[in-house]
PDB file of C-alpha atoms in Angstrom:
ATOM      1  CA  MET A  40      80.416  -6.834 157.887  1.00 62.00           C
ATOM      2  CA  SER A  41      81.012  -8.255 161.360  1.00 69.00           C
ATOM      3  CA  GLN A  42      81.084  -6.119 164.473  1.00 69.00           C
ATOM      4  CA  GLN A  43      84.819  -6.686 164.872  1.00 69.00           C
ATOM      5  CA  VAL A  44      85.540  -5.481 161.340  1.00 70.00           C
ATOM      6  CA  LYS A  45      83.336  -2.439 161.906  1.00 66.00           C
ATOM      7  CA  SER A  46      85.214  -1.622 165.080  1.00 69.00           C
ATOM      8  CA  VAL A  47      88.592  -1.871 163.329  1.00 71.00           C
ATOM      9  CA  PHE A  48      87.368   0.310 160.469  1.00 66.00           C
ATOM     10  CA  GLU A  49      85.973   2.949 162.812  1.00 70.00           C
ATOM     11  CA  ARG A  50      89.101   3.066 164.955  1.00 71.00           C
ATOM     12  CA  THR A  51      91.259   3.319 161.836  1.00 72.00           C
ATOM     13  CA  ALA A  52      89.109   6.146 160.476  1.00 68.00           C
ATOM     14  CA  ILE A  53      89.389   8.003 163.778  1.00 69.00           C
ATOM     15  CA  TYR A  54      93.157   7.512 163.733  1.00 65.00           C
ATOM     16  CA  PHE A  55      93.451   9.062 160.268  1.00 66.00           C
ATOM     17  CA  GLY A  56      91.106  11.873 161.232  1.00 66.00           C
ATOM     18  CA  LYS A  57      93.151  12.635 164.333  1.00 67.00           C
ATOM     19  CA  TYR A  58      96.357  13.222 162.367  1.00 66.00           C
ATOM     20  CA  LEU A  59      94.754  14.772 159.300  1.00 71.00           C
ATOM     21  CA  ASN A  60      96.157  18.301 159.210  1.00 73.00           C
ATOM     22  CA  ARG A  61      95.096  20.724 156.487  1.00 74.00           C
ATOM     23  CA  SER A  62      97.729  23.332 157.388  1.00 77.00           C
ATOM     24  CA  ASN A  63     100.477  21.332 155.656  1.00 79.00           C
ATOM     25  CA  LEU A  64      98.425  21.128 152.472  1.00 81.00           C
ATOM     26  CA  ILE A  65      97.622  24.838 152.605  1.00 84.00           C
ATOM     27  CA  PHE A  66     101.319  25.647 152.977  1.00 86.00           C
ATOM     28  CA  ILE A  67     102.624  23.619 150.033  1.00 86.00           C
ATOM     29  CA  LEU A  68      99.656  24.461 147.798  1.00 88.00           C
ATOM     30  CA  GLY A  69      99.818  28.158 148.647  1.00 88.00           C
ATOM     31  CA  PHE A  70     103.549  28.295 147.970  1.00 90.00           C
ATOM     32  CA  PHE A  71     103.043  26.550 144.624  1.00 91.00           C
ATOM     33  CA  VAL A  72     100.243  28.889 143.560  1.00 91.00           C
ATOM     34  CA  SER A  73     102.265  31.918 144.655  1.00 91.00           C
ATOM     35  CA  SER A  74     105.296  30.761 142.653  1.00 90.00           C
ATOM     36  CA  VAL A  75     103.246  30.103 139.518  1.00 91.00           C
ATOM     37  CA  ALA A  76     101.326  33.387 139.773  1.00 91.00           C
ATOM     38  CA  THR A  77     104.554  35.352 140.279  1.00 91.00           C
ATOM     39  CA  ARG A  78     106.112  33.603 137.307  1.00 91.00           C
ATOM     40  CA  TRP A  79     103.075  34.369 135.129  1.00 91.00           C
ATOM     41  CA  ASN A  80     103.123  38.028 136.167  1.00 91.00           C
ATOM     42  CA  VAL A  81     106.845  38.365 135.378  1.00 92.00           C
ATOM     43  CA  LEU A  82     106.300  36.856 131.930  1.00 90.00           C
ATOM     44  CA  LEU A  83     103.437  39.246 131.228  1.00 89.00           C
ATOM     45  CA  GLN A  84     105.406  42.299 132.371  1.00 91.00           C
ATOM     46  CA  ASN A  85     108.362  41.317 130.162  1.00 90.00           C
ATOM     47  CA  MET A  86     106.497  40.562 126.953  1.00 89.00           C
ATOM     48  CA  GLY A  87     108.085  43.673 125.450  1.00 87.00           C
ATOM     49  CA  PHE A  88     105.862  46.706 124.937  1.00 91.00           C
ATOM     50  CA  ILE A  89     106.906  48.766 121.929  1.00 92.00           C
ATOM     51  CA  GLU A  90     105.207  52.056 122.843  1.00 92.00           C
ATOM     52  CA  SER A  91     108.011  53.498 124.972  1.00 92.00           C
ATOM     53  CA  LEU A  92     110.701  52.690 122.405  1.00 92.00           C
ATOM     54  CA  ALA A  93     108.565  53.976 119.522  1.00 92.00           C
ATOM     55  CA  LEU A  94     107.856  57.273 121.282  1.00 92.00           C
ATOM     56  CA  PHE A  95     111.558  57.904 121.859  1.00 91.00           C
ATOM     57  CA  VAL A  96     112.369  56.980 118.252  1.00 91.00           C
ATOM     58  CA  SER A  97     109.661  59.333 117.012  1.00 90.00           C
ATOM     59  CA  GLY A  98     110.904  62.189 119.173  1.00 88.00           C
ATOM     60  CA  CYS A  99     114.670  61.742 118.823  1.00 89.00           C
ATOM     61  CA  VAL A 100     115.156  60.764 115.168  1.00 89.00           C
ATOM     62  CA  GLN A 101     114.438  63.981 113.287  1.00 89.00           C
ATOM     63  CA  GLY A 102     113.724  64.522 109.604  1.00 86.00           C
ATOM     64  CA  GLU A 103     110.819  64.170 107.200  1.00 85.00           C
ATOM     65  CA  ASP A 104     112.752  62.835 104.220  1.00 87.00           C
ATOM     66  CA  GLU A 105     112.418  59.244 103.058  1.00 89.00           C
ATOM     67  CA  GLU A 106     115.688  58.145 104.657  1.00 90.00           C
ATOM     68  CA  SER A 107     114.640  59.467 108.070  1.00 89.00           C
ATOM     69  CA  ARG A 108     111.243  57.792 107.787  1.00 90.00           C
ATOM     70  CA  MET A 109     112.823  54.471 106.872  1.00 92.00           C
ATOM     71  CA  CYS A 110     115.304  54.819 109.723  1.00 92.00           C
ATOM     72  CA  ARG A 111     112.523  55.239 112.278  1.00 92.00           C
ATOM     73  CA  ARG A 112     110.429  52.444 110.796  1.00 92.00           C
ATOM     74  CA  THR A 113     113.379  50.058 110.593  1.00 93.00           C
ATOM     75  CA  ILE A 114     114.419  50.592 114.213  1.00 94.00           C
ATOM     76  CA  VAL A 115     110.926  49.743 115.444  1.00 94.00           C
ATOM     77  CA  ARG A 116     110.433  46.891 112.981  1.00 93.00           C
ATOM     78  CA  ASN A 117     113.730  45.285 114.005  1.00 94.00           C
ATOM     79  CA  ALA A 118     112.631  45.360 117.636  1.00 93.00           C
ATOM     80  CA  CYS A 119     109.384  43.606 116.672  1.00 93.00           C
ATOM     81  CA  LEU A 120     111.400  41.115 114.626  1.00 93.00           C
ATOM     82  CA  ALA A 121     113.537  40.270 117.660  1.00 94.00           C
ATOM     83  CA  GLN A 122     110.361  39.706 119.644  1.00 93.00           C
ATOM     84  CA  CYS A 123     109.027  37.353 116.956  1.00 93.00           C
ATOM     85  CA  LEU A 124     112.264  35.359 117.001  1.00 93.00           C
ATOM     86  CA  VAL A 125     111.996  34.888 120.755  1.00 93.00           C
ATOM     87  CA  LEU A 126     108.303  33.985 120.737  1.00 92.00           C
ATOM     88  CA  ARG A 127     108.847  31.456 117.931  1.00 91.00           C
ATOM     89  CA  ASN A 128     110.970  29.469 120.376  1.00 90.00           C
ATOM     90  CA  ILE A 129     108.641  29.609 123.378  1.00 90.00           C
ATOM     91  CA  SER A 130     105.087  29.983 122.030  1.00 89.00           C
ATOM     92  CA  VAL A 131     103.238  27.187 120.257  1.00 87.00           C
ATOM     93  CA  ARG A 132     100.943  29.632 118.482  1.00 89.00           C
ATOM     94  CA  ILE A 133     103.793  31.709 117.055  1.00 91.00           C
ATOM     95  CA  ARG A 134     105.720  28.616 115.976  1.00 91.00           C
ATOM     96  CA  LYS A 135     102.689  27.399 114.044  1.00 90.00           C
ATOM     97  CA  ARG A 136     102.132  30.838 112.536  1.00 91.00           C
ATOM     98  CA  PHE A 137     105.791  31.260 111.526  1.00 91.00           C
ATOM     99  CA  PRO A 138     107.124  27.731 110.982  1.00 91.00           C
ATOM    100  CA  THR A 139     110.038  29.003 108.859  1.00 90.00           C
ATOM    101  CA  MET A 140     112.052  32.199 108.658  1.00 91.00           C
ATOM    102  CA  SER A 141     110.671  32.931 105.196  1.00 91.00           C
ATOM    103  CA  THR A 142     107.199  33.343 106.692  1.00 92.00           C
ATOM    104  CA  LEU A 143     108.536  36.309 108.667  1.00 91.00           C
ATOM    105  CA  VAL A 144     109.470  37.925 105.355  1.00 92.00           C
ATOM    106  CA  GLU A 145     105.996  37.293 103.975  1.00 91.00           C
ATOM    107  CA  ALA A 146     104.447  38.824 107.106  1.00 89.00           C
ATOM    108  CA  GLY A 147     106.529  41.995 106.739  1.00 88.00           C
ATOM    109  CA  PHE A 148     108.713  41.626 109.818  1.00 90.00           C
ATOM    110  CA  MET A 149     111.938  41.444 107.796  1.00 90.00           C
ATOM    111  CA  THR A 150     113.187  41.831 104.231  1.00 90.00           C
ATOM    112  CA  LYS A 151     114.800  39.204 102.031  1.00 92.00           C
ATOM    113  CA  LYS A 152     118.188  40.901 102.337  1.00 92.00           C
ATOM    114  CA  GLU A 153     117.867  40.923 106.107  1.00 90.00           C
ATOM    115  CA  LEU A 154     116.994  37.230 106.029  1.00 90.00           C
ATOM    116  CA  GLU A 155     120.078  36.475 103.947  1.00 90.00           C
ATOM    117  CA  LYS A 156     122.233  38.482 106.341  1.00 90.00           C
ATOM    118  CA  PHE A 157     120.601  36.794 109.328  1.00 89.00           C
ATOM    119  CA  GLU A 158     121.204  33.296 107.979  1.00 88.00           C
ATOM    120  CA  SER A 159     124.803  34.118 107.064  1.00 89.00           C
ATOM    121  CA  PHE A 160     125.670  34.262 110.773  1.00 84.00           C
ATOM    122  CA  GLU A 161     126.246  30.663 111.805  1.00 83.00           C
ATOM    123  CA  ILE A 162     126.406  30.326 115.569  1.00 84.00           C
ATOM    124  CA  PRO A 163     125.022  27.466 117.689  1.00 82.00           C
ATOM    125  CA  TYR A 164     122.971  29.797 119.895  1.00 84.00           C
ATOM    126  CA  ASP A 165     119.929  32.045 119.614  1.00 85.00           C
ATOM    127  CA  LYS A 166     120.305  35.031 117.309  1.00 88.00           C
ATOM    128  CA  TYR A 167     117.320  37.033 118.509  1.00 90.00           C
ATOM    129  CA  TRP A 168     119.690  39.853 119.532  1.00 92.00           C
ATOM    130  CA  LEU A 169     120.868  40.419 115.956  1.00 92.00           C
ATOM    131  CA  PRO A 170     117.954  42.695 114.911  1.00 93.00           C
ATOM    132  CA  ILE A 171     118.514  44.706 118.105  1.00 94.00           C
ATOM    133  CA  THR A 172     122.147  45.130 117.056  1.00 93.00           C
ATOM    134  CA  TRP A 173     120.996  46.374 113.665  1.00 93.00           C
ATOM    135  CA  SER A 174     118.741  48.926 115.371  1.00 94.00           C
ATOM    136  CA  VAL A 175     121.618  50.153 117.541  1.00 94.00           C
ATOM    137  CA  THR A 176     123.721  50.576 114.396  1.00 93.00           C
ATOM    138  CA  HIS A 177     120.924  52.584 112.767  1.00 93.00           C
ATOM    139  CA  VAL A 178     120.802  54.845 115.832  1.00 93.00           C
ATOM    140  CA  LEU A 179     124.567  55.433 115.670  1.00 94.00           C
ATOM    141  CA  ASP A 180     124.358  56.186 111.948  1.00 92.00           C
ATOM    142  CA  ALA A 181     121.492  58.594 112.596  1.00 91.00           C
ATOM    143  CA  ARG A 182     123.656  60.419 115.134  1.00 92.00           C
ATOM    144  CA  LYS A 183     126.519  60.700 112.644  1.00 92.00           C
ATOM    145  CA  SER A 184     124.214  62.058 109.947  1.00 89.00           C
ATOM    146  CA  GLY A 185     122.607  64.573 112.303  1.00 88.00           C
ATOM    147  CA  LYS A 186     119.165  62.968 112.477  1.00 90.00           C
ATOM    148  CA  VAL A 187     119.753  62.521 116.209  1.00 89.00           C
ATOM    149  CA  ILE A 188     120.837  65.961 117.340  1.00 90.00           C
ATOM    150  CA  ASN A 189     122.879  65.139 120.465  1.00 90.00           C
ATOM    151  CA  ASP A 190     124.599  62.314 122.310  1.00 90.00           C
ATOM    152  CA  LEU A 191     122.089  62.355 125.160  1.00 92.00           C
ATOM    153  CA  GLU A 192     119.213  61.427 122.855  1.00 90.00           C
ATOM    154  CA  MET A 193     121.359  58.788 121.176  1.00 92.00           C
ATOM    155  CA  SER A 194     122.210  57.301 124.577  1.00 92.00           C
ATOM    156  CA  LYS A 195     118.542  57.251 125.546  1.00 92.00           C
ATOM    157  CA  LEU A 196     117.563  55.464 122.347  1.00 93.00           C
ATOM    158  CA  VAL A 197     120.243  52.829 122.880  1.00 93.00           C
ATOM    159  CA  ASP A 198     119.102  52.441 126.481  1.00 94.00           C
ATOM    160  CA  GLU A 199     115.492  51.891 125.367  1.00 93.00           C
ATOM    161  CA  LEU A 200     116.678  49.201 122.967  1.00 94.00           C
ATOM    162  CA  ARG A 201     118.615  47.593 125.811  1.00 94.00           C
ATOM    163  CA  VAL A 202     115.526  47.593 128.043  1.00 94.00           C
ATOM    164  CA  PHE A 203     113.493  45.970 125.268  1.00 93.00           C
ATOM    165  CA  LYS A 204     116.222  43.361 124.782  1.00 94.00           C
ATOM    166  CA  ASP A 205     116.325  42.659 128.532  1.00 93.00           C
ATOM    167  CA  CYS A 206     112.591  41.926 128.491  1.00 92.00           C
ATOM    168  CA  LEU A 207     113.080  39.383 125.722  1.00 93.00           C
ATOM    169  CA  GLN A 208     116.033  37.882 127.576  1.00 93.00           C
ATOM    170  CA  THR A 209     113.836  37.415 130.646  1.00 92.00           C
ATOM    171  CA  LEU A 210     111.326  35.443 128.570  1.00 91.00           C
ATOM    172  CA  ILE A 211     114.116  33.216 127.285  1.00 91.00           C
ATOM    173  CA  ASN A 212     115.512  32.647 130.772  1.00 91.00           C
ATOM    174  CA  TYR A 213     112.134  31.656 132.211  1.00 88.00           C
ATOM    175  CA  ASP A 214     111.529  29.298 129.296  1.00 87.00           C
ATOM    176  CA  TRP A 215     115.026  27.853 129.599  1.00 88.00           C
ATOM    177  CA  VAL A 216     114.673  27.118 133.328  1.00 86.00           C
ATOM    178  CA  PRO A 217     111.046  26.066 133.949  1.00 84.00           C
ATOM    179  CA  LEU A 218     109.593  24.884 137.221  1.00 85.00           C
ATOM    180  CA  PRO A 219     110.731  21.312 137.981  1.00 85.00           C
ATOM    181  CA  LEU A 220     108.290  18.787 136.569  1.00 85.00           C
ATOM    182  CA  VAL A 221     108.155  16.944 139.879  1.00 88.00           C
ATOM    183  CA  TYR A 222     106.809  20.064 141.624  1.00 88.00           C
ATOM    184  CA  PRO A 223     103.293  20.084 140.082  1.00 89.00           C
ATOM    185  CA  GLN A 224     103.250  16.287 140.300  1.00 90.00           C
ATOM    186  CA  VAL A 225     103.898  16.398 144.044  1.00 90.00           C
ATOM    187  CA  ILE A 226     101.202  19.047 144.473  1.00 90.00           C
ATOM    188  CA  THR A 227      98.668  17.007 142.507  1.00 91.00           C
ATOM    189  CA  ILE A 228      99.419  13.821 144.448  1.00 91.00           C
ATOM    190  CA  SER A 229      99.292  15.664 147.774  1.00 88.00           C
ATOM    191  CA  VAL A 230      95.926  17.292 147.099  1.00 89.00           C
ATOM    192  CA  TYR A 231      94.208  14.144 145.868  1.00 89.00           C
ATOM    193  CA  PHE A 232      95.766  11.967 148.571  1.00 86.00           C
ATOM    194  CA  TYR A 233      94.523  14.433 151.191  1.00 85.00           C
ATOM    195  CA  PHE A 234      90.951  14.035 149.989  1.00 85.00           C
ATOM    196  CA  ILE A 235      91.270  10.269 149.708  1.00 82.00           C
ATOM    197  CA  VAL A 236      92.196  10.252 153.390  1.00 80.00           C
ATOM    198  CA  CYS A 237      89.310  12.650 154.095  1.00 80.00           C
ATOM    199  CA  LEU A 238      86.935  10.299 152.326  1.00 77.00           C
ATOM    200  CA  PHE A 239      88.090   7.512 154.621  1.00 75.00           C
ATOM    201  CA  ALA A 240      88.497   9.444 157.876  1.00 74.00           C
ATOM    202  CA  ARG A 241      85.415  11.664 157.877  1.00 71.00           C
ATOM    203  CA  GLN A 242      82.848   8.913 158.098  1.00 70.00           C
ATOM    204  CA  HIS A 243      79.475   9.108 159.800  1.00 67.00           C
ATOM    205  CA  PHE A 244      79.596   6.625 162.673  1.00 63.00           C
ATOM    206  CA  LEU A 245      76.597   4.804 164.051  1.00 59.00           C
ATOM    207  CA  PRO A 246      75.259   6.008 167.422  1.00 55.00           C
ATOM    208  CA  ALA A 247      76.003   2.594 168.936  1.00 50.00           C
ATOM    209  CA  VAL A 248      79.723   3.214 168.946  1.00 47.00           C
ATOM    210  CA  LYS A 249      79.603   6.671 170.493  1.00 45.00           C
ATOM    211  CA  ASN A 250      80.391   5.382 173.953  1.00 48.00           C
ATOM    212  CA  ASP A 251      83.280   3.192 172.814  1.00 48.00           C
ATOM    213  CA  LEU A 252      85.122   5.540 170.484  1.00 47.00           C
ATOM    214  CA  GLU A 253      86.076   9.163 170.326  1.00 49.00           C
ATOM    215  CA  PHE A 254      83.205  10.449 168.235  1.00 49.00           C
ATOM    216  CA  HIS A 255      82.953  13.665 166.246  1.00 51.00           C
ATOM    217  CA  PHE A 256      79.499  14.584 165.087  1.00 52.00           C
ATOM    218  CA  ASP A 257      79.081  15.020 161.360  1.00 51.00           C
ATOM    219  CA  THR A 258      76.212  15.057 158.930  1.00 58.00           C
ATOM    220  CA  VAL A 259      75.678  12.212 156.514  1.00 66.00           C
ATOM    221  CA  LEU A 260      76.640  14.532 153.657  1.00 72.00           C
ATOM    222  CA  PRO A 261      80.222  15.846 154.263  1.00 73.00           C
ATOM    223  CA  VAL A 262      79.464  19.455 153.402  1.00 77.00           C
ATOM    224  CA  MET A 263      82.673  20.990 154.741  1.00 79.00           C
ATOM    225  CA  THR A 264      84.811  18.372 153.009  1.00 80.00           C
ATOM    226  CA  MET A 265      83.052  19.191 149.749  1.00 84.00           C
ATOM    227  CA  VAL A 266      83.746  22.891 150.294  1.00 86.00           C
ATOM    228  CA  GLU A 267      87.408  22.125 150.964  1.00 85.00           C
ATOM    229  CA  PHE A 268      87.571  20.056 147.797  1.00 87.00           C
ATOM    230  CA  LEU A 269      86.089  22.903 145.790  1.00 90.00           C
ATOM    231  CA  PHE A 270      88.567  25.445 147.163  1.00 90.00           C
ATOM    232  CA  TYR A 271      91.769  23.391 147.143  1.00 89.00           C
ATOM    233  CA  VAL A 272      91.282  21.588 143.849  1.00 90.00           C
ATOM    234  CA  GLY A 273      90.065  24.794 142.205  1.00 90.00           C
ATOM    235  CA  TRP A 274      93.116  26.599 143.565  1.00 89.00           C
ATOM    236  CA  MET A 275      95.359  23.899 142.148  1.00 90.00           C
ATOM    237  CA  LYS A 276      93.627  23.950 138.735  1.00 90.00           C
ATOM    238  CA  VAL A 277      94.114  27.714 138.455  1.00 89.00           C
ATOM    239  CA  ALA A 278      97.842  27.299 139.066  1.00 89.00           C
ATOM    240  CA  MET A 279      98.054  24.480 136.520  1.00 89.00           C
ATOM    241  CA  ASN A 280      96.419  26.687 133.882  1.00 86.00           C
ATOM    242  CA  LEU A 281      98.913  29.483 134.579  1.00 86.00           C
ATOM    243  CA  LEU A 282     101.862  27.100 134.477  1.00 86.00           C
ATOM    244  CA  ASN A 283     102.146  27.150 130.672  1.00 84.00           C
ATOM    245  CA  SER A 284     101.508  30.757 129.664  1.00 84.00           C
ATOM    246  CA  PHE A 285     102.490  30.294 126.013  1.00 86.00           C
ATOM    247  CA  GLY A 286     100.257  27.380 125.077  1.00 81.00           C
ATOM    248  CA  GLU A 287      97.176  27.267 122.874  1.00 81.00           C
ATOM    249  CA  ASP A 288      94.440  27.401 125.506  1.00 79.00           C
ATOM    250  CA  ASP A 289      91.984  30.277 125.573  1.00 77.00           C
ATOM    251  CA  ASP A 290      93.408  31.470 128.894  1.00 77.00           C
ATOM    252  CA  ASP A 291      97.020  31.566 127.643  1.00 81.00           C
ATOM    253  CA  LEU A 292      98.741  34.732 126.463  1.00 84.00           C
ATOM    254  CA  ASP A 293      97.717  35.600 122.905  1.00 85.00           C
ATOM    255  CA  CYS A 294     101.199  36.236 121.536  1.00 88.00           C
ATOM    256  CA  SER A 295      99.998  36.404 117.935  1.00 88.00           C
ATOM    257  CA  PHE A 296      97.761  39.371 118.696  1.00 89.00           C
ATOM    258  CA  PHE A 297     100.529  40.927 120.756  1.00 89.00           C
ATOM    259  CA  ILE A 298     103.178  40.994 118.018  1.00 91.00           C
ATOM    260  CA  ASP A 299     100.668  42.308 115.457  1.00 90.00           C
ATOM    261  CA  LYS A 300      99.649  45.036 117.866  1.00 92.00           C
ATOM    262  CA  ASN A 301     103.278  45.946 118.583  1.00 92.00           C
ATOM    263  CA  LEU A 302     104.219  46.263 114.916  1.00 92.00           C
ATOM    264  CA  ALA A 303     101.130  48.268 113.976  1.00 92.00           C
ATOM    265  CA  THR A 304     101.337  50.552 117.015  1.00 92.00           C
ATOM    266  CA  GLY A 305     105.057  51.141 116.559  1.00 92.00           C
ATOM    267  CA  LEU A 306     104.697  52.113 112.895  1.00 90.00           C
ATOM    268  CA  TYR A 307     101.755  54.379 113.678  1.00 91.00           C
ATOM    269  CA  ILE A 308     103.794  56.214 116.316  1.00 91.00           C
ATOM    270  CA  VAL A 309     107.014  56.701 114.337  1.00 89.00           C
ATOM    271  CA  ASP A 310     105.557  57.340 110.891  1.00 86.00           C
ATOM    272  CA  ILE A 311     101.873  57.384 110.035  1.00 78.00           C
ATOM    273  CA  TYR A 312     100.558  59.510 112.902  1.00 75.00           C
ATOM    274  CA  ARG A 313     103.830  61.172 113.871  1.00 74.00           C
ATOM    275  CA  ASN A 314     102.846  64.640 112.656  1.00 73.00           C
ATOM    276  CA  VAL A 315      99.084  64.247 112.844  1.00 72.00           C
ATOM    277  CA  VAL A 316      98.357  66.473 115.833  1.00 72.00           C
ATOM    278  CA  PRO A 317      95.548  68.944 116.562  1.00 75.00           C
ATOM    279  CA  ASN A 318      96.245  72.656 116.376  1.00 75.00           C
ATOM    280  CA  LEU A 319      97.249  74.488 119.522  1.00 71.00           C
ATOM    281  CA  HIS A 320      94.287  76.197 121.125  1.00 70.00           C
ATOM    282  CA  SER A 321      92.922  76.872 124.558  1.00 64.00           C
ATOM    283  CA  PRO A 322      89.365  76.091 125.653  1.00 63.00           C
ATOM    284  CA  THR A 323      87.211  79.151 126.145  1.00 61.00           C
ATOM    285  CA  HIS A 324      86.742  80.519 129.625  1.00 56.00           C
ATOM    286  CA  ASP A 325      83.005  79.876 129.569  1.00 56.00           C
ATOM    287  CA  SER A 326      83.293  76.209 128.592  1.00 58.00           C
ATOM    288  CA  PHE A 327      86.002  75.648 131.195  1.00 53.00           C
ATOM    289  CA  SER A 328      83.905  77.277 133.905  1.00 56.00           C
ATOM    290  CA  ALA A 329      80.846  75.254 132.936  1.00 58.00           C
ATOM    291  CA  SER A 330      82.734  71.954 133.055  1.00 59.00           C
ATOM    292  CA  PHE A 331      84.304  72.937 136.381  1.00 52.00           C
ATOM    293  CA  GLU A 332      80.917  73.751 137.899  1.00 56.00           C
ATOM    294  CA  LYS A 333      79.468  70.410 136.744  1.00 55.00           C
ATOM    295  CA  SER A 334      82.306  68.495 138.358  1.00 53.00           C
TER     296      SER A 334
END
């Protein structure tokens, strides 16, 4: 390489280094990561936790006869069914687990008669809300038959079903309107282009050109550039992994475990362990005093 070519290269590298500004990259990358993390957190918070609904069903729907038991179980099971219907449309794992509606019957989330009734409604939109409607009807029937003793408890049960439905609706809305595809593409191009420019601009110049050019001392090994690459690219990779929360990666939300846990927990609360409680008793004065002194 001739001396003239070296001089042009060095001046060009200094020019790029002079206008290389990391604050712009930090701004767009930080905003992207913040948006993705907020989106992931909202999805997690609105997965639909059955415990609150199941506790209200267990406490408000009275009766130990078979009809009362089936009423409580059906209300909770219908809520879990609605959750399955939503997750089938947005989660790859759930779609593979329940490829057809008949598989939901085999898994115990709905009965054959409910499937026939469900398929009899022909509308061009999602019908995930239909099991929630069935649960509301069961609550109203329970109020008429006296299993729910007052209107306040009935209103609270309906409100809990509405809250559960709103969580599922939030999942659908976020899946329906994802982040624009060009957004992560722009971030990826910006990050890698920044480091391509760094690779060109942060060169180690020969001592002979120190007097001719504006020279910034640097080691032969660009340690700080490597640290920046580790932080920025790692930051970007974390956001990319959070971008699709309902995929099949190990870090994605395990929706299959979640719906199994919801159904089992809900049925335990409203039926199996509903009346399994310890007897009322008070700890002895001596044991209480001993534990208090230890603390």
